[in-house]
PDB file of C-alpha atoms and ligand atoms in Angstrom:
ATOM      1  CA  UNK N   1       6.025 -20.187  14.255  1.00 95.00           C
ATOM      2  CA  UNK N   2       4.425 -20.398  10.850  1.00 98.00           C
ATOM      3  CA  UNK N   3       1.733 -17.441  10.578  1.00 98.00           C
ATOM      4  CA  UNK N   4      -1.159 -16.663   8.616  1.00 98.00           C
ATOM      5  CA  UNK N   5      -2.569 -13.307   8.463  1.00 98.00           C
ATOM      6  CA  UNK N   6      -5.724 -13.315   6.880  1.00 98.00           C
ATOM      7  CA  UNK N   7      -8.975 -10.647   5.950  1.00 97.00           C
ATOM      8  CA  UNK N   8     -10.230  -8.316   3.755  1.00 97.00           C
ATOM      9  CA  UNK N   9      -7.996  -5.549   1.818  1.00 95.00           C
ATOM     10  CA  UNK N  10      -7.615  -2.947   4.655  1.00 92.00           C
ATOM     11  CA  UNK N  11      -8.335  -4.901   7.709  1.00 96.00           C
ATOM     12  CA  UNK N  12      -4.598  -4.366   8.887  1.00 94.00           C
ATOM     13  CA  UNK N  13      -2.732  -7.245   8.323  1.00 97.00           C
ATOM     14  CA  UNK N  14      -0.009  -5.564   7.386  1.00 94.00           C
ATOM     15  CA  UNK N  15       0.061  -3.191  10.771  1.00 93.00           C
ATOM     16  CA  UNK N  16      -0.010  -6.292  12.642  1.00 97.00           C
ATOM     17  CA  UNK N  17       2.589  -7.915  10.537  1.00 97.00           C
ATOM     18  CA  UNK N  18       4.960  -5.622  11.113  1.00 95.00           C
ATOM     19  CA  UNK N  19       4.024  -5.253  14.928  1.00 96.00           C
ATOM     20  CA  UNK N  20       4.876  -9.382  14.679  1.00 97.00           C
ATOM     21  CA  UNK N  21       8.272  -9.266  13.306  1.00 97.00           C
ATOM     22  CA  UNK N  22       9.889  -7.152  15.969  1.00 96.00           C
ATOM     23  CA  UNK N  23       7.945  -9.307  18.393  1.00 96.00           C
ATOM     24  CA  UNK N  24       9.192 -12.796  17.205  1.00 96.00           C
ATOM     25  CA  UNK N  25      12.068 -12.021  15.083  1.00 97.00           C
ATOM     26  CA  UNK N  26      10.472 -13.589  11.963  1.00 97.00           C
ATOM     27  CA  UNK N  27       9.646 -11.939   8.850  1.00 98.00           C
ATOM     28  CA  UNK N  28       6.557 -10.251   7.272  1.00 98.00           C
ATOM     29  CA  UNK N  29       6.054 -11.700   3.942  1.00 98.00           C
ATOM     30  CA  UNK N  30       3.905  -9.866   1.817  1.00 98.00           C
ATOM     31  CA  UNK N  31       3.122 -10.331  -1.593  1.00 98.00           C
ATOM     32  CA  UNK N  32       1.730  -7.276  -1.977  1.00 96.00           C
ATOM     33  CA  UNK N  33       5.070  -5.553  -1.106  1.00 95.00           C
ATOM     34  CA  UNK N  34       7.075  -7.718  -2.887  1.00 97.00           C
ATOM     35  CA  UNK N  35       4.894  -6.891  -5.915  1.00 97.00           C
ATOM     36  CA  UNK N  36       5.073  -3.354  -5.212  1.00 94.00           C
ATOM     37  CA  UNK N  37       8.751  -3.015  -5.067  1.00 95.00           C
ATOM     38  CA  UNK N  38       8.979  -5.191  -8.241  1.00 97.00           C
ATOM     39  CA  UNK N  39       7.308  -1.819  -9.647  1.00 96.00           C
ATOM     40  CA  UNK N  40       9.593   0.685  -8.166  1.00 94.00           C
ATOM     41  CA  UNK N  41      12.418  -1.962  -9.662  1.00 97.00           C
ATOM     42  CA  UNK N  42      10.405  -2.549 -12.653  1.00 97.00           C
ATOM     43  CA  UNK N  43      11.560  -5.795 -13.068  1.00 97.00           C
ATOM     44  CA  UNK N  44       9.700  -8.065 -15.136  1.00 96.00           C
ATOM     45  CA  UNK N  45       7.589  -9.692 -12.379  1.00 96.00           C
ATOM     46  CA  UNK N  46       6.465  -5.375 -11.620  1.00 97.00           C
ATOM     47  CA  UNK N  47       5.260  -5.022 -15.146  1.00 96.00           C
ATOM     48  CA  UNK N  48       3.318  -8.593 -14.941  1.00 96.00           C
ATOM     49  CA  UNK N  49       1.223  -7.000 -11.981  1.00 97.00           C
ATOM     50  CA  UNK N  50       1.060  -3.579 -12.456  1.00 96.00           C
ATOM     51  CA  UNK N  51      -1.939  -3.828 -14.274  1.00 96.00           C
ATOM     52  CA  UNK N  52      -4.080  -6.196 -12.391  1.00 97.00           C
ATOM     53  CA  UNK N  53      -2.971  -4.642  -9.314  1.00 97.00           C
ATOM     54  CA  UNK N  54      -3.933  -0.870 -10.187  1.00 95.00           C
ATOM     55  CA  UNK N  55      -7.332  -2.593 -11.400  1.00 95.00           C
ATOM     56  CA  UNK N  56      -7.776  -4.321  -8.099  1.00 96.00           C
ATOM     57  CA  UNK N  57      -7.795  -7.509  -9.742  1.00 98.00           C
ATOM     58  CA  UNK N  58      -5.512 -10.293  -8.427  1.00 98.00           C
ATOM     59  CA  UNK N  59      -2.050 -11.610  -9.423  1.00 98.00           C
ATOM     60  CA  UNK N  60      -2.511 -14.497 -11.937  1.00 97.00           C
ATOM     61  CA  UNK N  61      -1.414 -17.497  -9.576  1.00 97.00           C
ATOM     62  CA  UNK N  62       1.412 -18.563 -11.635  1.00 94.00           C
ATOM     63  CA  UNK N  63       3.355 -15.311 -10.864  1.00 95.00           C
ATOM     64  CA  UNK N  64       2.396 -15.555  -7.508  1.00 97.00           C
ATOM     65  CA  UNK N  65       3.433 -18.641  -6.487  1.00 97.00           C
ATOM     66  CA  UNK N  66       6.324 -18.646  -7.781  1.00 96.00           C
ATOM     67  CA  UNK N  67       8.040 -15.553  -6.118  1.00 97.00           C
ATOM     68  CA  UNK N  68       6.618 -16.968  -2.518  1.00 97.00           C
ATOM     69  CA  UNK N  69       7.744 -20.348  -2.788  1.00 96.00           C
ATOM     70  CA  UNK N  70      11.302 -18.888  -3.579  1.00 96.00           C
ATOM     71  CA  UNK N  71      10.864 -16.691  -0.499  1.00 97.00           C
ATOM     72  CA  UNK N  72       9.624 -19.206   1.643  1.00 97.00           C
ATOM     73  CA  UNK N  73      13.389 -20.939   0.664  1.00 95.00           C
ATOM     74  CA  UNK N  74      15.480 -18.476   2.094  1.00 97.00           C
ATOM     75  CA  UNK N  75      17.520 -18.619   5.815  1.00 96.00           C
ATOM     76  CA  UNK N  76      15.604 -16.305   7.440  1.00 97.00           C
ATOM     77  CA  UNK N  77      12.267 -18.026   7.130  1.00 97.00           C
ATOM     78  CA  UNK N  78      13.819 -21.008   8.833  1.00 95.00           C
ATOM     79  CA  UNK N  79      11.871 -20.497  12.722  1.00 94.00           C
ATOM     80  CA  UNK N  80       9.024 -18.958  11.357  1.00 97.00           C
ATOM     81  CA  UNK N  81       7.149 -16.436   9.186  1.00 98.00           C
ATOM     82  CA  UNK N  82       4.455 -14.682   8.811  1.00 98.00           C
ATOM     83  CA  UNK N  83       2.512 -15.066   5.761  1.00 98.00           C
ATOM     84  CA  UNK N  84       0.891 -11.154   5.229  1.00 98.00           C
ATOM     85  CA  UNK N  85      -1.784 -11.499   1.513  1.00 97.00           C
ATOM     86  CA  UNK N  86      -0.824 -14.744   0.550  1.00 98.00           C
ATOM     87  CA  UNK N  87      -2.721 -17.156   0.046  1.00 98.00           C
ATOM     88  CA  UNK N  88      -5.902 -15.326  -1.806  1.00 98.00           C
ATOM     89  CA  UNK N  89      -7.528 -18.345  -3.642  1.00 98.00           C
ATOM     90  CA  UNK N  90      -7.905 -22.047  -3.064  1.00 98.00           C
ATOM     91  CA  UNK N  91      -5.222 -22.945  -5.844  1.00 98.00           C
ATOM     92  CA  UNK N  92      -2.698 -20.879  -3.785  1.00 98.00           C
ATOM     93  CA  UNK N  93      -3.219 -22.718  -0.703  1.00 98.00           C
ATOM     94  CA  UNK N  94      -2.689 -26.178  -2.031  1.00 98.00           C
ATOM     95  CA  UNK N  95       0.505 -24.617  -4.029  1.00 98.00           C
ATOM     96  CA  UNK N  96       1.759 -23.495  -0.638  1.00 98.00           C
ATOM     97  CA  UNK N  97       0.790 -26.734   1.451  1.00 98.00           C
ATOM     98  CA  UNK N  98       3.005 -28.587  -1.331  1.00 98.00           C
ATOM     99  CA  UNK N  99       5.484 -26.320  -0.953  1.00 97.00           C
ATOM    100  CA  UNK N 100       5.433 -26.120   2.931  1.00 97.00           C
ATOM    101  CA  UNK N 101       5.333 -30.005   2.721  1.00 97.00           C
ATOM    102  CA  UNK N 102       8.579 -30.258   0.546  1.00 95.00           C
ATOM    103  CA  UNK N 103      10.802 -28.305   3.251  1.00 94.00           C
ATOM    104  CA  UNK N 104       8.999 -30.304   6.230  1.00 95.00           C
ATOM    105  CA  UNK N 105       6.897 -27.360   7.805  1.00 96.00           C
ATOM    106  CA  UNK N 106       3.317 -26.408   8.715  1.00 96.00           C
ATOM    107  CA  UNK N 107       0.907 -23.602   9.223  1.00 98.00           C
ATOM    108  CA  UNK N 108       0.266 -23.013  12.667  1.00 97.00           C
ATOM    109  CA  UNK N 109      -2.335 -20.611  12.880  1.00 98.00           C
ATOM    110  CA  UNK N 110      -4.347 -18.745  10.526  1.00 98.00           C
ATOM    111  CA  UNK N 111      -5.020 -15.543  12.073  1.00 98.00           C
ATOM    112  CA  UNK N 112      -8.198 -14.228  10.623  1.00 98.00           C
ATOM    113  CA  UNK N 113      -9.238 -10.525  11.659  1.00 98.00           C
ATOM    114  CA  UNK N 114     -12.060  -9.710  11.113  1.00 97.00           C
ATOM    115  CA  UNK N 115     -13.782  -6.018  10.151  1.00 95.00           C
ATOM    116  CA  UNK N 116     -17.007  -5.248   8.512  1.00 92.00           C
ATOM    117  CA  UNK N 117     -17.690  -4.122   4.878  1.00 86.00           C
ATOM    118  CA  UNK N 118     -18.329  -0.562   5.652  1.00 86.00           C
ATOM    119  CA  UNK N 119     -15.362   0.330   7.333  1.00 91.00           C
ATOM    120  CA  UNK N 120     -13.086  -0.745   4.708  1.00 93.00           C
ATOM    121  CA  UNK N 121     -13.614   1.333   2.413  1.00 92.00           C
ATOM    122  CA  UNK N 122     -12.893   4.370   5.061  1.00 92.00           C
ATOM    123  CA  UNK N 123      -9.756   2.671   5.829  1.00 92.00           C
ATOM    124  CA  UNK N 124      -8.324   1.943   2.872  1.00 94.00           C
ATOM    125  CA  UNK N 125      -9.509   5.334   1.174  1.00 94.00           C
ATOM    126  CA  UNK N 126      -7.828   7.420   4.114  1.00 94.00           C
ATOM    127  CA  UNK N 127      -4.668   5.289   3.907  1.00 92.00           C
ATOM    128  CA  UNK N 128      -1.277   6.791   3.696  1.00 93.00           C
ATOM    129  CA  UNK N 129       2.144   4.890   4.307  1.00 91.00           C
ATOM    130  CA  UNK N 130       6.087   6.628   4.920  1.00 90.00           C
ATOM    131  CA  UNK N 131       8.194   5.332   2.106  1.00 87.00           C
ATOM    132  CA  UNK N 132      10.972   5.476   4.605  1.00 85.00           C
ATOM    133  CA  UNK N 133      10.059   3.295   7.177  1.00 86.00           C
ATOM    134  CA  UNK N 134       6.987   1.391   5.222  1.00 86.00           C
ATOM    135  CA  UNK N 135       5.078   2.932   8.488  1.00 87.00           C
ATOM    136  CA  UNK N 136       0.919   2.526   7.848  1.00 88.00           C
ATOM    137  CA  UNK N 137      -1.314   5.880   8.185  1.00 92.00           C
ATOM    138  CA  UNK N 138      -4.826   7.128   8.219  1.00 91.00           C
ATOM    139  CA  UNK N 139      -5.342  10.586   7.978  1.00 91.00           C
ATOM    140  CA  UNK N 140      -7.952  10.404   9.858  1.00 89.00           C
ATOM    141  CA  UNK N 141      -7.324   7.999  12.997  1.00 86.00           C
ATOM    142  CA  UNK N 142      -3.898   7.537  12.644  1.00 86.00           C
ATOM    143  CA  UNK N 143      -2.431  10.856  10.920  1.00 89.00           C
ATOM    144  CA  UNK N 144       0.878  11.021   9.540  1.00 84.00           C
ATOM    145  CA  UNK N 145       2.491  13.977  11.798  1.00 80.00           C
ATOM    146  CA  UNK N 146       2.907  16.047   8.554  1.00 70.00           C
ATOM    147  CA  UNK N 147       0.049  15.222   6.066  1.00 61.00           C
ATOM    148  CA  UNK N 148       2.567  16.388   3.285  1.00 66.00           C
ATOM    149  CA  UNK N 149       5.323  15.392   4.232  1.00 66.00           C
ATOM    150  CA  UNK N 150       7.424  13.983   0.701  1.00 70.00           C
ATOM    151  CA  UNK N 151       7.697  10.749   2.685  1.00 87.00           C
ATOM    152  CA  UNK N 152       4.094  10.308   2.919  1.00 91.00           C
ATOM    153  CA  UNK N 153       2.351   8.484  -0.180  1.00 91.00           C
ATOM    154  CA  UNK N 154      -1.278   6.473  -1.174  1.00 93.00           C
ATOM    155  CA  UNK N 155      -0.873   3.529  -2.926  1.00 91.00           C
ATOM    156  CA  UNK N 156      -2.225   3.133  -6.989  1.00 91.00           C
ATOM    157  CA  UNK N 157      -5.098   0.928  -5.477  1.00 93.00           C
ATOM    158  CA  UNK N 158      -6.186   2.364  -2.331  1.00 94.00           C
ATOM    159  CA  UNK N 159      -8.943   4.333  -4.266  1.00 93.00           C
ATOM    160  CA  UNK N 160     -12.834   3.996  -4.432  1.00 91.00           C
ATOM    161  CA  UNK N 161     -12.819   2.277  -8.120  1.00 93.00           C
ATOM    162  CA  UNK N 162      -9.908  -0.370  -7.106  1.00 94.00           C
ATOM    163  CA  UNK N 163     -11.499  -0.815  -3.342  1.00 94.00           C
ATOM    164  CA  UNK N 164     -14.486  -2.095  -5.512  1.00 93.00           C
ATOM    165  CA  UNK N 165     -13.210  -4.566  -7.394  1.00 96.00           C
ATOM    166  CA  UNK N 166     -10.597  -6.017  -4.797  1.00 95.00           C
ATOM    167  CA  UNK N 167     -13.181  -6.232  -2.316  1.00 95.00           C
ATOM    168  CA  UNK N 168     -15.029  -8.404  -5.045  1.00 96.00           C
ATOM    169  CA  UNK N 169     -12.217 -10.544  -5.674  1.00 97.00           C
ATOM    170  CA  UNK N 170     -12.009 -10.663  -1.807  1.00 97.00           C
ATOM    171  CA  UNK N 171     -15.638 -12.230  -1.408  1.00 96.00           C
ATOM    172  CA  UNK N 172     -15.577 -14.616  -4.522  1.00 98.00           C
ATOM    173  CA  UNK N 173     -11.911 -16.235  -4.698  1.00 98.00           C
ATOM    174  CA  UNK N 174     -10.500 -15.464  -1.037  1.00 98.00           C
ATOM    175  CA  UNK N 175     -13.121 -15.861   1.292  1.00 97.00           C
ATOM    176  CA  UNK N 176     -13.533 -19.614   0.200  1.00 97.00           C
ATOM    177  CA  UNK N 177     -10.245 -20.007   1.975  1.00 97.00           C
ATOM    178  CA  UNK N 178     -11.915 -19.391   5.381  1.00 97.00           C
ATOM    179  CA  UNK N 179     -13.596 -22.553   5.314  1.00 97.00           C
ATOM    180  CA  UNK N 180     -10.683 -24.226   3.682  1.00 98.00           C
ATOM    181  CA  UNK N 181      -8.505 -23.258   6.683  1.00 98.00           C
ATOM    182  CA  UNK N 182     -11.513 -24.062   9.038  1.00 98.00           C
ATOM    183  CA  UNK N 183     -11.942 -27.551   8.043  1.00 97.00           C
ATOM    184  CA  UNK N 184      -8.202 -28.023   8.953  1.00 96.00           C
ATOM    185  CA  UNK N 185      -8.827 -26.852  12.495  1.00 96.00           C
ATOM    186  CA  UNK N 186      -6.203 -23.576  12.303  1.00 96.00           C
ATOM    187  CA  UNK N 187      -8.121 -21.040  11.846  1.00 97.00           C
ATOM    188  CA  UNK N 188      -8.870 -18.150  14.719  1.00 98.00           C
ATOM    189  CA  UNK N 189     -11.163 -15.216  14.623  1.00 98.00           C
ATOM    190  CA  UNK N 190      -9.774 -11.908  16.009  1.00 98.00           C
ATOM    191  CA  UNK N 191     -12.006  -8.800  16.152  1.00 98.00           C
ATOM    192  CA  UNK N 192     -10.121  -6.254  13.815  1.00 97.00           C
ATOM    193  CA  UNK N 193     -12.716  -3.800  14.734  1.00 96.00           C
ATOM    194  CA  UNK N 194     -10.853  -2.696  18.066  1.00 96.00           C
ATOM    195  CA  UNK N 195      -7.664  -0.508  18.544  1.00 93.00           C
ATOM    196  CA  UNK N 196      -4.223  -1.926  17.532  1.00 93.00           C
ATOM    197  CA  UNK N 197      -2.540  -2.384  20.463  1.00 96.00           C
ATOM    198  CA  UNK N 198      -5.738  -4.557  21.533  1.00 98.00           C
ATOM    199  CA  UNK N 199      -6.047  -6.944  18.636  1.00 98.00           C
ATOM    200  CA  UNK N 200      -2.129  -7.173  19.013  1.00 98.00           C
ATOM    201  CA  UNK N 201      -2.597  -8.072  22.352  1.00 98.00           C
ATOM    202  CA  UNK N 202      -5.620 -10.886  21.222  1.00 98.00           C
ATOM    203  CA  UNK N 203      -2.669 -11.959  18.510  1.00 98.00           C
ATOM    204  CA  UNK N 204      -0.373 -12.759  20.965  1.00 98.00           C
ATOM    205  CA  UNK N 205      -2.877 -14.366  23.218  1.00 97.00           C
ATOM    206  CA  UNK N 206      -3.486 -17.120  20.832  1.00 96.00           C
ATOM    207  CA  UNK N 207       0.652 -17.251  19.358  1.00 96.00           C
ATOM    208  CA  UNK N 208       2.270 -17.498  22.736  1.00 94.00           C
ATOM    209  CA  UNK N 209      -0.033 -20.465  23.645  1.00 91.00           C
ATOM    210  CA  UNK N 210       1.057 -22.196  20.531  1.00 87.00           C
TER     211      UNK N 210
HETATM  212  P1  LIG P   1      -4.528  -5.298   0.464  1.00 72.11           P
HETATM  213  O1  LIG P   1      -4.556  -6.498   1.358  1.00 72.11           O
HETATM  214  O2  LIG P   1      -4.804  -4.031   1.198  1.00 72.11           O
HETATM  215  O3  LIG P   1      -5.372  -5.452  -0.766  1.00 72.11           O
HETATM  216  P2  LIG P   1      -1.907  -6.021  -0.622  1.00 72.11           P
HETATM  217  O4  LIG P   1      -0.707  -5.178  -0.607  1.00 72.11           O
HETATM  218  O5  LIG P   1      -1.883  -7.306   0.136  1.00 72.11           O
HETATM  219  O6  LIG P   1      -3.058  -5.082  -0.077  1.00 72.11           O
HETATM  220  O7  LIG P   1      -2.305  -6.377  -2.132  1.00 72.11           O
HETATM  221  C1  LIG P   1      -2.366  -5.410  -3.132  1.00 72.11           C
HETATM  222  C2  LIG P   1      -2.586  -6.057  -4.497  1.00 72.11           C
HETATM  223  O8  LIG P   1      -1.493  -6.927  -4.807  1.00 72.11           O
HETATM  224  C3  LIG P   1      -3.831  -6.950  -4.645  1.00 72.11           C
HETATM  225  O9  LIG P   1      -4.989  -6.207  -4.955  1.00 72.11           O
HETATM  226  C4  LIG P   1      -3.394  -7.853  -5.800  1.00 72.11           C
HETATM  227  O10 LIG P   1      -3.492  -7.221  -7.052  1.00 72.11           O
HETATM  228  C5  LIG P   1      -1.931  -8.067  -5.537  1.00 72.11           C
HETATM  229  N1  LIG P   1      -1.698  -9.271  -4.700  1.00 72.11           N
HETATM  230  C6  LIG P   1      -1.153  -9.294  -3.448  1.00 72.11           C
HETATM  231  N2  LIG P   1      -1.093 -10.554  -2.985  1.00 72.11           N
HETATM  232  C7  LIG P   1      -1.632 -11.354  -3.934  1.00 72.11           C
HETATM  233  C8  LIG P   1      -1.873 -12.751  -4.053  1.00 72.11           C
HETATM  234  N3  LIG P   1      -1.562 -13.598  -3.066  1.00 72.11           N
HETATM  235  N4  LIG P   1      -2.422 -13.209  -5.204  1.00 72.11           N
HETATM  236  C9  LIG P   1      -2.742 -12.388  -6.197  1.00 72.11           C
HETATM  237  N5  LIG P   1      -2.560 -11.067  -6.150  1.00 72.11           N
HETATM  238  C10 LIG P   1      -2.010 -10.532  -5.041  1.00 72.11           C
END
């Protein structure tokens, strides 16, 4: 099963990704992540997107692509994967149909959930994550069970200034990709509005019918 998850910064991709993968047995592949522990590494690819990423700017595509299509290669992608911020523009979709096309698979589904403007901010402002297990907080909805716990940290971007921009790059290079997905007849709409366990539960409507 070859997975899109796809939406705004914040509309919890990644907390369904992850709910996903122990579900199917197929793994989360984020770039965002992989960028992210490129930093912690810092590795070459980190210090290419430190910057843009701290700004809230995208990836140039040419780093990007790259370091998926060499994940897509690996073993464990072979029955399936689920594709978590990637792809974010129109160039990076027709990079990864090429590449999908070269080792003879597909995109299934594109699973698009969906969450208004105004509550992203909140969400991605009140975000905290366990370095540990990678877990996904809000201090609010979702609270951490020790708020400062040393395990507990906010990401570079997840503040007001870098919500801004990436939720401009959002509506002028990634939402195009709705449509492009559309027009190929894979997209589906999930309301990311409602608790976890339900929009899980509308996931796996749509995946086990598959
Ligand atoms: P979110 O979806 O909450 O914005 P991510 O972890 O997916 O979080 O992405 C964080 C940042 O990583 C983005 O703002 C961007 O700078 C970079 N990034 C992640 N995926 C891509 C991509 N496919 N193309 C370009 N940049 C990316």
């Amino acid at each position: 099963m070859n997975i899109i998850l796809f939406g705004a910064p914040g509309a919890g991709k990644g907390t369904q990704a992850k709910i996903l993968v122990e579900k199917y047995g197929i793994p989360q592949i984020s770039t965002g992540d992989m960028f992210r522990e490129a930093i912690t590494n810092g590795t070459e690819l980190g210090k290419k997107a430190k910057s843009f990423m701290d700004a809230g700017n995208l990836v140039p595509d040419d780093v990007t692509i790259g370091i998926v299509e060499e994940r897509l290669s690996k073993k464990d992608c072979e029955n399936g994967f689920i594709l978590d911020g990637f792809p974010r523009t129109i160039h990076q979709a027709e990079e990864l149909a090429k590449i999908l096309e070269k080792q003879n698979k597909d995109i299934d589904k594109v699973v698009v959930l969906e969450v208004r403007d105004g509550e992203i901010v909140e969400r991605i402002t009140g975000r905290r994550i366990s370095k540990k297990t990678g877990k996904i907080y809000h201090i609010k909805h979702n609270p951490p069970v020790d708020e400062n716990e040393e395990d507990i940290y906010q990401r570079d971007d997840d503040n007001e200034t870098a919500v801004v921009t990436r939720l401009a790059e959002y509506k002028n290079q990634t939402a195009p990709l709705f449509d492009y997905y559309k027009d190929l007849g894979k997209t589906v709409i999930i309301n990311g509005e409602q608790e976890v366990g339900k929009i899980t539960e509308d996931i796996l409507k749509i995946l086990n019918s598959l």
